[in-house]
mmCIF file of C-alpha atoms in Angstrom:
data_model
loop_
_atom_site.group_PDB
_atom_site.id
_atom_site.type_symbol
_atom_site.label_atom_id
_atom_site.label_comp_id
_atom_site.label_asym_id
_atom_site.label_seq_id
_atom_site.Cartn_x
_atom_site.Cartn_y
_atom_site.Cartn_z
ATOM 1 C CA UNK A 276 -14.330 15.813 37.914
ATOM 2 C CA UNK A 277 -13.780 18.220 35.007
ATOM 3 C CA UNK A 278 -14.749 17.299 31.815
ATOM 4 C CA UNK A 279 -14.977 18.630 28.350
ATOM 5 C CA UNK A 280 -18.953 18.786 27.521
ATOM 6 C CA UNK A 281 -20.660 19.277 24.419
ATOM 7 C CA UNK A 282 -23.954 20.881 25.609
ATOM 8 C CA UNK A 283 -25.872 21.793 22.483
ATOM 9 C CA UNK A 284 -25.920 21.131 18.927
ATOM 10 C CA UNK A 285 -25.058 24.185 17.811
ATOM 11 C CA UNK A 286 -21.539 26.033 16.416
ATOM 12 C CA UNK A 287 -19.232 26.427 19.662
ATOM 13 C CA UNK A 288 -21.233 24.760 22.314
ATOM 14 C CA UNK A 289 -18.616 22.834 24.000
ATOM 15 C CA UNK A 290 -17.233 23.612 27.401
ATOM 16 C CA UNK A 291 -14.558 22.401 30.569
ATOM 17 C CA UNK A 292 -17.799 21.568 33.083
ATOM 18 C CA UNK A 293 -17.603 20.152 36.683
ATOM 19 C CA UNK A 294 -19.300 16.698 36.242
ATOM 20 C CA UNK A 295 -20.210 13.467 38.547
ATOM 21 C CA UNK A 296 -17.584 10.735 38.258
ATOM 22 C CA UNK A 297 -19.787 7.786 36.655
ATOM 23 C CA UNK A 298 -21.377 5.113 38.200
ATOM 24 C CA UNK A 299 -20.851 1.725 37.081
ATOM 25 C CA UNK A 300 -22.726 -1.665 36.832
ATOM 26 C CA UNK A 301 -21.791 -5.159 38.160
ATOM 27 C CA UNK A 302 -20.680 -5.951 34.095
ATOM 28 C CA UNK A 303 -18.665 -2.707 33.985
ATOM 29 C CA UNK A 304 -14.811 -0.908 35.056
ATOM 30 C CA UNK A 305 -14.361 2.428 35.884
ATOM 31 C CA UNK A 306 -11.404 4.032 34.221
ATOM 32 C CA UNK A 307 -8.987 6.270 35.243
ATOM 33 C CA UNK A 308 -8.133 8.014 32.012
ATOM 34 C CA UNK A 309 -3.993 8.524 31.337
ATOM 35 C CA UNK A 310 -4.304 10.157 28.046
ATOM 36 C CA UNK A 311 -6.865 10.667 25.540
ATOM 37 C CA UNK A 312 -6.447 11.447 21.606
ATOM 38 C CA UNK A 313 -8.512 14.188 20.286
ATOM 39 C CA UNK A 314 -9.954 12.833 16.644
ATOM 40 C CA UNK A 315 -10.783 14.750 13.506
ATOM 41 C CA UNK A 316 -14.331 14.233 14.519
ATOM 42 C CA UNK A 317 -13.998 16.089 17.880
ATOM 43 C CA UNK A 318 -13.490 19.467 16.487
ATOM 44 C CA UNK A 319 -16.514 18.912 13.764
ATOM 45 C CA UNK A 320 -19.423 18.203 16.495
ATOM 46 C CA UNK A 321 -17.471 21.074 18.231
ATOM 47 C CA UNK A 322 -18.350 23.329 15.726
ATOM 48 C CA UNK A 323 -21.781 21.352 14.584
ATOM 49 C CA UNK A 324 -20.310 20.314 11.196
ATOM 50 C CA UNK A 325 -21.449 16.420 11.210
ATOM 51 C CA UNK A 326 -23.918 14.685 9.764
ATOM 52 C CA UNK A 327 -24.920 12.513 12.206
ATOM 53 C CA UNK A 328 -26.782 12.542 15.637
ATOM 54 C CA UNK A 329 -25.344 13.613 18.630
ATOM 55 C CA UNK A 330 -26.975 13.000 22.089
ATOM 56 C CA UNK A 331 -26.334 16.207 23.754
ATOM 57 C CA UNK A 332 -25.171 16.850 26.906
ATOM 58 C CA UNK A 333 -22.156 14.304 26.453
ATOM 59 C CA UNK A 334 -18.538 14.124 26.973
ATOM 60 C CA UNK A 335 -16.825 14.185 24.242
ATOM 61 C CA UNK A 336 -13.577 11.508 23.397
ATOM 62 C CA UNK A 337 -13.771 8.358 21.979
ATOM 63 C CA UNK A 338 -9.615 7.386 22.122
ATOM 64 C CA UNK A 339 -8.552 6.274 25.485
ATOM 65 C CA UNK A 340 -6.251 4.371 27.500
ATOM 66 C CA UNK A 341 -6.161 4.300 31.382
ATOM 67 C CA UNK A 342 -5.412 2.008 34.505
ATOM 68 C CA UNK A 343 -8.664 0.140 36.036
ATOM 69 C CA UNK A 344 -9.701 2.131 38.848
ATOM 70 C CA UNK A 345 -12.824 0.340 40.501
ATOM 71 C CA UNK A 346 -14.179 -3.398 39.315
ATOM 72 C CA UNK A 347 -17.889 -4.453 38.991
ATOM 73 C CA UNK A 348 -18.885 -7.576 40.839
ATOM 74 C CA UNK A 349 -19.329 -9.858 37.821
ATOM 75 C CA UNK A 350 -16.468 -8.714 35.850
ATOM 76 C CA UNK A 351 -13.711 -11.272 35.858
ATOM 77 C CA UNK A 352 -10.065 -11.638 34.203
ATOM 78 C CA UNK A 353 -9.318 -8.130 35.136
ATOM 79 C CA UNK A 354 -8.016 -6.453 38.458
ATOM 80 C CA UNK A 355 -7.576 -2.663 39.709
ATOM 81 C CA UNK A 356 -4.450 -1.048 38.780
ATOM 82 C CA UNK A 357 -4.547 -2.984 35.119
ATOM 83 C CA UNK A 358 -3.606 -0.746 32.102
ATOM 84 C CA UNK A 359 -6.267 -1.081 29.454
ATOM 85 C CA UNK A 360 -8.000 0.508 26.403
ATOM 86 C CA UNK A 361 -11.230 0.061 25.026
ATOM 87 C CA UNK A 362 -13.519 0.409 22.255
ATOM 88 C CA UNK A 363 -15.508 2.925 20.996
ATOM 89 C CA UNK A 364 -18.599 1.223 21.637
ATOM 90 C CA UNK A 365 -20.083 2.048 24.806
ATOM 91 C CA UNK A 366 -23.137 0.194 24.363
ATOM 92 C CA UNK A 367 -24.717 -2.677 22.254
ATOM 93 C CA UNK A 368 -27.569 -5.057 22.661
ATOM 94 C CA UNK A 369 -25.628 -8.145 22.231
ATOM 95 C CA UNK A 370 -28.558 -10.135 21.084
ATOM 96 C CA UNK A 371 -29.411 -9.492 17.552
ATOM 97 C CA UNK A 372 -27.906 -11.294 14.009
ATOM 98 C CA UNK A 373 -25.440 -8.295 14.097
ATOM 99 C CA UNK A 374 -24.111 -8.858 17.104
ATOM 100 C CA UNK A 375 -24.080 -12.576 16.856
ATOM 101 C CA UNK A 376 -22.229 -12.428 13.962
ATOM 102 C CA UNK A 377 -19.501 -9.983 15.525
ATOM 103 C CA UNK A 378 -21.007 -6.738 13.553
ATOM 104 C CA UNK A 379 -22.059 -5.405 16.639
ATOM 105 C CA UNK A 380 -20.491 -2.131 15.498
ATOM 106 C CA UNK A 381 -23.062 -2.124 13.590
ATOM 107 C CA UNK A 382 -25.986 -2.417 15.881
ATOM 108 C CA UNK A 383 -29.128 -0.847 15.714
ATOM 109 C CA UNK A 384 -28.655 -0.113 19.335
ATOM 110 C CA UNK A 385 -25.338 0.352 19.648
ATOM 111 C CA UNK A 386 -24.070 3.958 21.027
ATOM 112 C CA UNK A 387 -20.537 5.069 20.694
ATOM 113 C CA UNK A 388 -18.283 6.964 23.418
ATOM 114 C CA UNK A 389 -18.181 10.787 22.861
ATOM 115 C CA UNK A 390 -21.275 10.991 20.354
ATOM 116 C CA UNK A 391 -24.265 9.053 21.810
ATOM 117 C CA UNK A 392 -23.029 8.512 25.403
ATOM 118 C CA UNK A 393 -20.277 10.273 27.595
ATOM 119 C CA UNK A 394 -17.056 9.971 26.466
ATOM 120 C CA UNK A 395 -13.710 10.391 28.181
ATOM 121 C CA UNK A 396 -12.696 13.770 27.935
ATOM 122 C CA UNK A 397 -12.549 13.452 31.341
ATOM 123 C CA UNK A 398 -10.345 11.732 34.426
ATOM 124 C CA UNK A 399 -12.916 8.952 34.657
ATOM 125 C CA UNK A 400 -14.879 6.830 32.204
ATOM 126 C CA UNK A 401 -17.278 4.068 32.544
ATOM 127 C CA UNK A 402 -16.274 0.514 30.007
ATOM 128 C CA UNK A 403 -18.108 -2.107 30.005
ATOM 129 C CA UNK A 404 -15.741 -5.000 30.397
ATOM 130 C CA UNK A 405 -16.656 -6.666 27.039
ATOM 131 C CA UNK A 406 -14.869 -3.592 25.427
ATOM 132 C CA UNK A 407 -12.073 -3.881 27.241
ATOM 133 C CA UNK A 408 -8.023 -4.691 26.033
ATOM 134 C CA UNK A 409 -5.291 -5.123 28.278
ATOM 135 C CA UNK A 410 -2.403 -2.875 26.973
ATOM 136 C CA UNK A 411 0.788 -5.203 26.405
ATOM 137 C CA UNK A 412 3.849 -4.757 28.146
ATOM 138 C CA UNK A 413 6.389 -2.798 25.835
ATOM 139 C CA UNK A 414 3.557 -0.445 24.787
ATOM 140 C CA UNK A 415 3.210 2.831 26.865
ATOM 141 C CA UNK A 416 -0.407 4.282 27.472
ATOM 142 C CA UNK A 417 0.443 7.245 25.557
ATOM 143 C CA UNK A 418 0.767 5.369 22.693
ATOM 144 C CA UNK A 419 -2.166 3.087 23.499
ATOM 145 C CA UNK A 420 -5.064 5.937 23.505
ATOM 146 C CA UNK A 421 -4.205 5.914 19.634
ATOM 147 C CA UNK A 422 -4.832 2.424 19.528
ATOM 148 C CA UNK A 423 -8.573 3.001 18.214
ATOM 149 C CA UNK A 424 -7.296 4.797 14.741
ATOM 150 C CA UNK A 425 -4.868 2.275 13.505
ATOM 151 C CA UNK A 426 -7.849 -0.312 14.058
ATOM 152 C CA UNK A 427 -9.734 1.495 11.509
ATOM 153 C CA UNK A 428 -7.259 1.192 9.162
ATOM 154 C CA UNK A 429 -6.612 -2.266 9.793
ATOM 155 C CA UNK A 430 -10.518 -2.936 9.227
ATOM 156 C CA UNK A 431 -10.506 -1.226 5.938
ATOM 157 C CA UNK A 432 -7.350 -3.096 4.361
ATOM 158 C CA UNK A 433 -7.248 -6.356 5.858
ATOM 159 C CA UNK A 434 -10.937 -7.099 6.916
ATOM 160 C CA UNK A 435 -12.165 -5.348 4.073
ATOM 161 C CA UNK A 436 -9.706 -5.381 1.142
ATOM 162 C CA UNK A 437 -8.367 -7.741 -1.227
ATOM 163 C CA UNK A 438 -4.743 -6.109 -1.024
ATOM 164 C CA UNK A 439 -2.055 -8.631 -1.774
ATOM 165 C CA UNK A 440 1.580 -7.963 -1.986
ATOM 166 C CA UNK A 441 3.023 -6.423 -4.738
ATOM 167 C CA UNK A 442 0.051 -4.254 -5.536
ATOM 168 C CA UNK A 443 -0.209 -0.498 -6.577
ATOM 169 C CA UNK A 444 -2.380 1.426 -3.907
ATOM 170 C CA UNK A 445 -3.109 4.892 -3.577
ATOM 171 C CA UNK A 446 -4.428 6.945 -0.113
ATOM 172 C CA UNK A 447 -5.856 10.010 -0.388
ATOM 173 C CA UNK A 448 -5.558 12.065 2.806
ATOM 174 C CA UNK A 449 -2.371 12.032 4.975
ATOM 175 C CA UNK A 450 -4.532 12.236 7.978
ATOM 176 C CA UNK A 451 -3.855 10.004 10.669
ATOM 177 C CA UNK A 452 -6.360 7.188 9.117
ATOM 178 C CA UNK A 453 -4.591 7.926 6.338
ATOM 179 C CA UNK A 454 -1.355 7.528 7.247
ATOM 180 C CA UNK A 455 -1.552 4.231 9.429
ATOM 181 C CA UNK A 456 -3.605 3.320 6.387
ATOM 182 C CA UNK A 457 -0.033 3.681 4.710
ATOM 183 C CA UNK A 458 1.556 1.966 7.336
ATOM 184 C CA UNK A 459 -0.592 -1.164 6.925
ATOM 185 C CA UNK A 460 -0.345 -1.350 3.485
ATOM 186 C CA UNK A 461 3.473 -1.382 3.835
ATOM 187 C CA UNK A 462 3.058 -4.496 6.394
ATOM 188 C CA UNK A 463 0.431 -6.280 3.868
ATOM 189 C CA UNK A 464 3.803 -6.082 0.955
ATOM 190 C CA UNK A 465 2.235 -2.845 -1.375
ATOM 191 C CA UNK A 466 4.939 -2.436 -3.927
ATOM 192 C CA UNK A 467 3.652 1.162 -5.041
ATOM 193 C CA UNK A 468 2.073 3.012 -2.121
ATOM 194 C CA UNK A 469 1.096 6.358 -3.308
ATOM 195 C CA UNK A 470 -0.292 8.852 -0.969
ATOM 196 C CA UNK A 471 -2.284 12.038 -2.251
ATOM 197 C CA UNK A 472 -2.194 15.429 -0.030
ATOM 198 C CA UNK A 473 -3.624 19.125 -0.712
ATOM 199 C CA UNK A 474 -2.295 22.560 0.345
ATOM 200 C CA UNK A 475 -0.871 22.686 4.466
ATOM 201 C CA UNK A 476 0.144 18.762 4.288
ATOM 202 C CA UNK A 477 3.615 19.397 3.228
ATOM 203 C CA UNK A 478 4.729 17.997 6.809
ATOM 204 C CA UNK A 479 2.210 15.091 6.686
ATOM 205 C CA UNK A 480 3.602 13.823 3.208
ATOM 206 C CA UNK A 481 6.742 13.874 4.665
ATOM 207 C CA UNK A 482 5.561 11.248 7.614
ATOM 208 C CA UNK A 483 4.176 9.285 5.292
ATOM 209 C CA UNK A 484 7.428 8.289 2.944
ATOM 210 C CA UNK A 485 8.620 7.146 6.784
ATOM 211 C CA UNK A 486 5.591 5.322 6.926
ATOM 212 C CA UNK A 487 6.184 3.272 3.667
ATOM 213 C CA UNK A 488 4.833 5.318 0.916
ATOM 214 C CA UNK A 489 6.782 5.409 -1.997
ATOM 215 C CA UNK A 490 5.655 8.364 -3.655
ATOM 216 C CA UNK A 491 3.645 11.619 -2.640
ATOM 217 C CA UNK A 492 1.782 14.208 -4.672
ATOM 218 C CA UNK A 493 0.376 16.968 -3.371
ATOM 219 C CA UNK A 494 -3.241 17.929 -5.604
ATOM 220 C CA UNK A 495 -2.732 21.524 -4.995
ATOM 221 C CA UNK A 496 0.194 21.336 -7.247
ATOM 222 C CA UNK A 497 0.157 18.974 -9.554
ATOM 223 C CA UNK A 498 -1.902 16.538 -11.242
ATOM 224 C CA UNK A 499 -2.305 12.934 -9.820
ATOM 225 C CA UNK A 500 -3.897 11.244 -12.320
ATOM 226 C CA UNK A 501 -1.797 11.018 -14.965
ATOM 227 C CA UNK A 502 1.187 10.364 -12.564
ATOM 228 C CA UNK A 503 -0.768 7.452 -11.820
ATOM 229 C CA UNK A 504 -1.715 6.439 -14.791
ATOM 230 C CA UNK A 505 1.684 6.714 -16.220
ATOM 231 C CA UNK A 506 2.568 3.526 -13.896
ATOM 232 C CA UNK A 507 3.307 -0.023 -14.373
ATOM 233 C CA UNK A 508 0.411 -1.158 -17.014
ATOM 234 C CA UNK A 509 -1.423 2.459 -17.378
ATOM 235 C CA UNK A 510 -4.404 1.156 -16.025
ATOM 236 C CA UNK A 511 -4.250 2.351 -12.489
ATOM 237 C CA UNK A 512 -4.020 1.445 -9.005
ATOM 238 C CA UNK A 513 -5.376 -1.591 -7.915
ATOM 239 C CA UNK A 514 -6.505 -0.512 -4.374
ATOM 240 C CA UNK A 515 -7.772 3.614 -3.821
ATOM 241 C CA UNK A 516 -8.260 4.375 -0.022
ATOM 242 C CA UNK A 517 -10.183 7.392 -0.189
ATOM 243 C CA UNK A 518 -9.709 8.698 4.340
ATOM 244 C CA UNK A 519 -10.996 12.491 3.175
ATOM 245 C CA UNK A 520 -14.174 11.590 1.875
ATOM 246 C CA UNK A 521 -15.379 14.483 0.084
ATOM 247 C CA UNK A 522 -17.029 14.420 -3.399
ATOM 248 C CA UNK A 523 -13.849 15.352 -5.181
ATOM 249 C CA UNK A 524 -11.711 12.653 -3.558
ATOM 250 C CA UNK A 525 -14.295 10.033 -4.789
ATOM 251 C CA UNK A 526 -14.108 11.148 -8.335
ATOM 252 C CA UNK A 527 -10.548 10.762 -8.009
ATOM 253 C CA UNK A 528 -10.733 7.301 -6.339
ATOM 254 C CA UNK A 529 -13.071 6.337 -9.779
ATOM 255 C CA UNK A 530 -10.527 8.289 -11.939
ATOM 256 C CA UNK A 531 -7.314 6.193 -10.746
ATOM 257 C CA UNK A 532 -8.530 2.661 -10.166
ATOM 258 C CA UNK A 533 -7.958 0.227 -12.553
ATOM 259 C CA UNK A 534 -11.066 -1.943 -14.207
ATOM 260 C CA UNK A 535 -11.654 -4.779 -11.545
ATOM 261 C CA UNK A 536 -10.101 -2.410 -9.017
ATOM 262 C CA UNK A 537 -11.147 -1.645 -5.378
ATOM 263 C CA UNK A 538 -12.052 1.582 -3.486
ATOM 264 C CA UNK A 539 -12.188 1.588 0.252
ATOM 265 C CA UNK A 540 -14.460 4.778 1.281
ATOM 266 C CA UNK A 541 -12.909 5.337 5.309
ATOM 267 C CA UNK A 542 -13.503 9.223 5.164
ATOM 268 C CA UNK A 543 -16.873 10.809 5.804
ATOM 269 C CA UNK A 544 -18.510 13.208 3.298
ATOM 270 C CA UNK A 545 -21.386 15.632 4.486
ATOM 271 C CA UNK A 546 -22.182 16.782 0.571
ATOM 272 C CA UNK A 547 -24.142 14.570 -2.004
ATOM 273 C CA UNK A 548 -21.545 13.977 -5.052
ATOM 274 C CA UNK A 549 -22.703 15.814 -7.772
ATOM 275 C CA UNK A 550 -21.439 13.166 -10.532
ATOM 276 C CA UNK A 551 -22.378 10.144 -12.148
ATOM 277 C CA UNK A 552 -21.337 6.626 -10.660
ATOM 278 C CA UNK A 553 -21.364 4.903 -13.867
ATOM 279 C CA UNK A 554 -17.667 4.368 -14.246
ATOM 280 C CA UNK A 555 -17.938 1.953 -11.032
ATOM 281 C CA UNK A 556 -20.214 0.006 -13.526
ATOM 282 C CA UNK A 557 -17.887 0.445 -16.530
ATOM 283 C CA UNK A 558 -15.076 -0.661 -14.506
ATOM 284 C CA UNK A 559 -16.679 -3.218 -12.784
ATOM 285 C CA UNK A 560 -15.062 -2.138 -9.735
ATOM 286 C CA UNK A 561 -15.733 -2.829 -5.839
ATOM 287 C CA UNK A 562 -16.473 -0.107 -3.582
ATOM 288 C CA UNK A 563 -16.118 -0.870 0.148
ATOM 289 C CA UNK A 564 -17.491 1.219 2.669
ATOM 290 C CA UNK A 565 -15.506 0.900 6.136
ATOM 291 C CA UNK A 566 -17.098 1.616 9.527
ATOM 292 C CA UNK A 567 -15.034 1.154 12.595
ATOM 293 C CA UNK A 568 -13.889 -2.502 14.026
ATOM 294 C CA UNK A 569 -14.050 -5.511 15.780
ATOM 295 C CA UNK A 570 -12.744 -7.245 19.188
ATOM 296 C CA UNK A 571 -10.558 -9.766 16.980
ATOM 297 C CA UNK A 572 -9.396 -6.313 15.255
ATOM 298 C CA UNK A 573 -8.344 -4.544 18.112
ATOM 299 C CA UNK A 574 -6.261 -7.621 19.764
ATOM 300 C CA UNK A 575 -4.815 -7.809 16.790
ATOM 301 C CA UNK A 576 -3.420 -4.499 16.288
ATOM 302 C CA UNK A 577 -2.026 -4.364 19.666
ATOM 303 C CA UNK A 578 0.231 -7.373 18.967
ATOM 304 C CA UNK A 579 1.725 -5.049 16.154
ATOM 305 C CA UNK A 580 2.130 -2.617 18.561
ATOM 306 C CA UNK A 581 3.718 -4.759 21.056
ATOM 307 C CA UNK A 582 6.309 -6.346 18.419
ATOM 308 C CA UNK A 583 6.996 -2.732 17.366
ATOM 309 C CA UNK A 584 5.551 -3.191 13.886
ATOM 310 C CA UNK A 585 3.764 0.039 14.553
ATOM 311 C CA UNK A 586 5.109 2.305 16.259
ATOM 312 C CA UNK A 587 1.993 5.140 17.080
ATOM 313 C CA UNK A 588 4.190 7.429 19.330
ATOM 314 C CA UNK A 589 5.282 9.003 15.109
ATOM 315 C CA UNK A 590 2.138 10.293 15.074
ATOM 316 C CA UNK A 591 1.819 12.391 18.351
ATOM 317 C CA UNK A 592 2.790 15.925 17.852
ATOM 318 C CA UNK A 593 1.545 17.755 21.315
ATOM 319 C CA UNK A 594 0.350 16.911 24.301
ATOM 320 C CA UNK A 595 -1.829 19.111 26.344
ATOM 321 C CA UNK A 596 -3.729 19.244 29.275
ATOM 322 C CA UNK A 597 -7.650 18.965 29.580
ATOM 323 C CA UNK A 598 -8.149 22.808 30.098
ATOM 324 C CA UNK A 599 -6.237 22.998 26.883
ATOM 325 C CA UNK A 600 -8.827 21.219 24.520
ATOM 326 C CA UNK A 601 -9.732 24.044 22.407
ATOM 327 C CA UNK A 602 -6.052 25.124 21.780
ATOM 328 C CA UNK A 603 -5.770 20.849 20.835
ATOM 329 C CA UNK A 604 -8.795 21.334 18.317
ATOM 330 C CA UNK A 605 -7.182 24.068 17.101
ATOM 331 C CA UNK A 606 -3.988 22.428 16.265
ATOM 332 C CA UNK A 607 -5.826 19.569 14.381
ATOM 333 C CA UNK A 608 -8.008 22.116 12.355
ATOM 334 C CA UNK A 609 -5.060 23.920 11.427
ATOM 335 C CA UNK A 610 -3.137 20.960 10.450
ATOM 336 C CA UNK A 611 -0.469 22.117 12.642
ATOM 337 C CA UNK A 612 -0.851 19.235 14.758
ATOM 338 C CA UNK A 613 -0.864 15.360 13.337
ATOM 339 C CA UNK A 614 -2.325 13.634 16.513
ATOM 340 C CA UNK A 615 -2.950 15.466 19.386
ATOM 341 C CA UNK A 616 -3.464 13.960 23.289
ATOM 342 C CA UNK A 617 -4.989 15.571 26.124
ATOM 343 C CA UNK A 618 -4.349 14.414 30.076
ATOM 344 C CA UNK A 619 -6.840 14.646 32.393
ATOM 345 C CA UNK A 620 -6.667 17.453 35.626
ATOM 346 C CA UNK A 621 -8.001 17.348 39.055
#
């Protein structure tokens, strides 16, 4: 089968490659991959840009739905021809307090699809069945490859926040984290949703006042913190979701939230900051740092996507084949493209 590998870790060594269609175990599904949505991340190990390890040779692509196309011997509840999704974790131990307590994304052994273990930039993929989701009936598998995304920001503001209705909250980056970020604070009953953008995200501001947010501002032009602290009280938001996380997007986070305040740190940030954290101490604020989700998370998120309280089919702006990847990585890097999905060839 052809798949998109990521061969060395080094700038530019990614490539289509003729690969073996996995094997499975008696715990695990093989399957056969309907669309798969390239993340921000892709195009960074593409070009060697991330901080962490990657296992290389692997197939890259975490975000995937498909239709089961071959059933281990032990795996029950599911049958060949089922549409599904998964999540990102390919492999845990399932025996340590982490795991036991359901923070087995957290797992000293765990590896995740497309960084420490093939992925599914590919027309087959290996899932073991305890990662598995059946996709609901009015949701289409386009949408459902994207289902992975809006479960981080689900994680981040209802796992992990304290955001009640009625409250001021500002998101910084109109990414798609970002943006579904907006969309769940709009569900949760934000009153002031304020989402921050930089030069090139004129389009993405735009998507996100028809995702709920009530006011943009884009940094490259004007000021945002005295916009924000010219609101309600003057103390500042009571929720920052900081989905860029760079240095200068954390200083603005501890700029804008009020005293008692939250920030929830989504984005990834390669640079130390090069500021003082004291003002999280003067302001006695909470900082909580979000990494990926949960089974409860992801059945949860595709009910909202069955009763059409998220609709994930806004954010899709192409659709390309396989062969296509780099002109897909491309699109993202460029910000020409939102959310971009590839399809699988022969």
């Amino acid at each position: 089968m052809k798949a998109v590998v990521k061969y060395d870790n080094v700038d530019g060594a990614t490539e289509l490659r003729e690969v073996p269609i996995p094997e499975i175990g008696p715990d695990d599904v093989l399957v056969k991959v309907a669309y798969i949505g390239i993340c921000g991340s892709d195009p960074h190990m593409h070009h060697n840009k991330v901080t962490y390890k990657v296992n290389v040779p692997l197939i890259l692509g975490h975000e995937f739905s498909g239709t089961i196309e071959k059933i281990g011997e032990n795996v029950k509840g599911y049958q060949i021809g089922d549409r599904v999704t998964a999540e990102t974790h390919a492999d845990y131990c399932g025996k340590c307090i982490l795991c036991r307590t359901n923070n087995y994304h957290v797992c000293r052994e765990r590896k995740g699809y497309g960084f420490q273990t093939d992925g599914a930039f590919a027309k087959y993929v290996r899932v073991p069945s305890r990662i598995l989701h059946k996709v609901p009936e009015n949701v289409s598998l386009k949408e459902a490859c994207l289902t992975e995304p809006l479960c981080v920001a689900y994680s981040s503001l209802v796992k992990h926040s304290n955001m009640k209705p009625g409250d001021l909250v500002v998101i910084i980056g109109p990414g798609p984290i970002g943006l579904l970020c907006t969309k769940v604070a709009s569900l949760i009953g934000a009153s002031d949703i304020i989402v921050i953008g930089t030069d090139g995200d004129e389009g993405r501001l735009e998507k996100a006042k028809e995702l709920g947010a009530t006011l943009t501002i884009s940094s490259s032009k004007e000021n945002p913190v005295p916009i924000i602290m010219g609101m309600r009280d003057g103390y500042g938001a009571d929720i920052v979701v900081d989905t860029a996380g760079f240095s200068p997007t954390l200083k603005l986070s501890m700029d804008v939230v009020r005293p008692c305040g939250q920030i929830n740190k989504i984005g990834w940030g390669p640079k130390p900051v090069d500021f003082s954290l004291d003002p999280l101490i003067s302001k006695a604020v909470t900082v909580n740092f979000t990494f990926s989700h949960n089974w409860d998370i992801w059945e949860q998120c595709l009910v909202l996507m069955n009763k059409k309280a998220v609709d994930l089919n806004q954010l899709i702006t192409h659709e390309l084949p396989l062969d296509k990847w780099q002109e897909g990585f491309e699109l993202i890097e460029s910000k020409k493209g939102l959310k971009v999905v590839l399809t699988p060839i022969d």
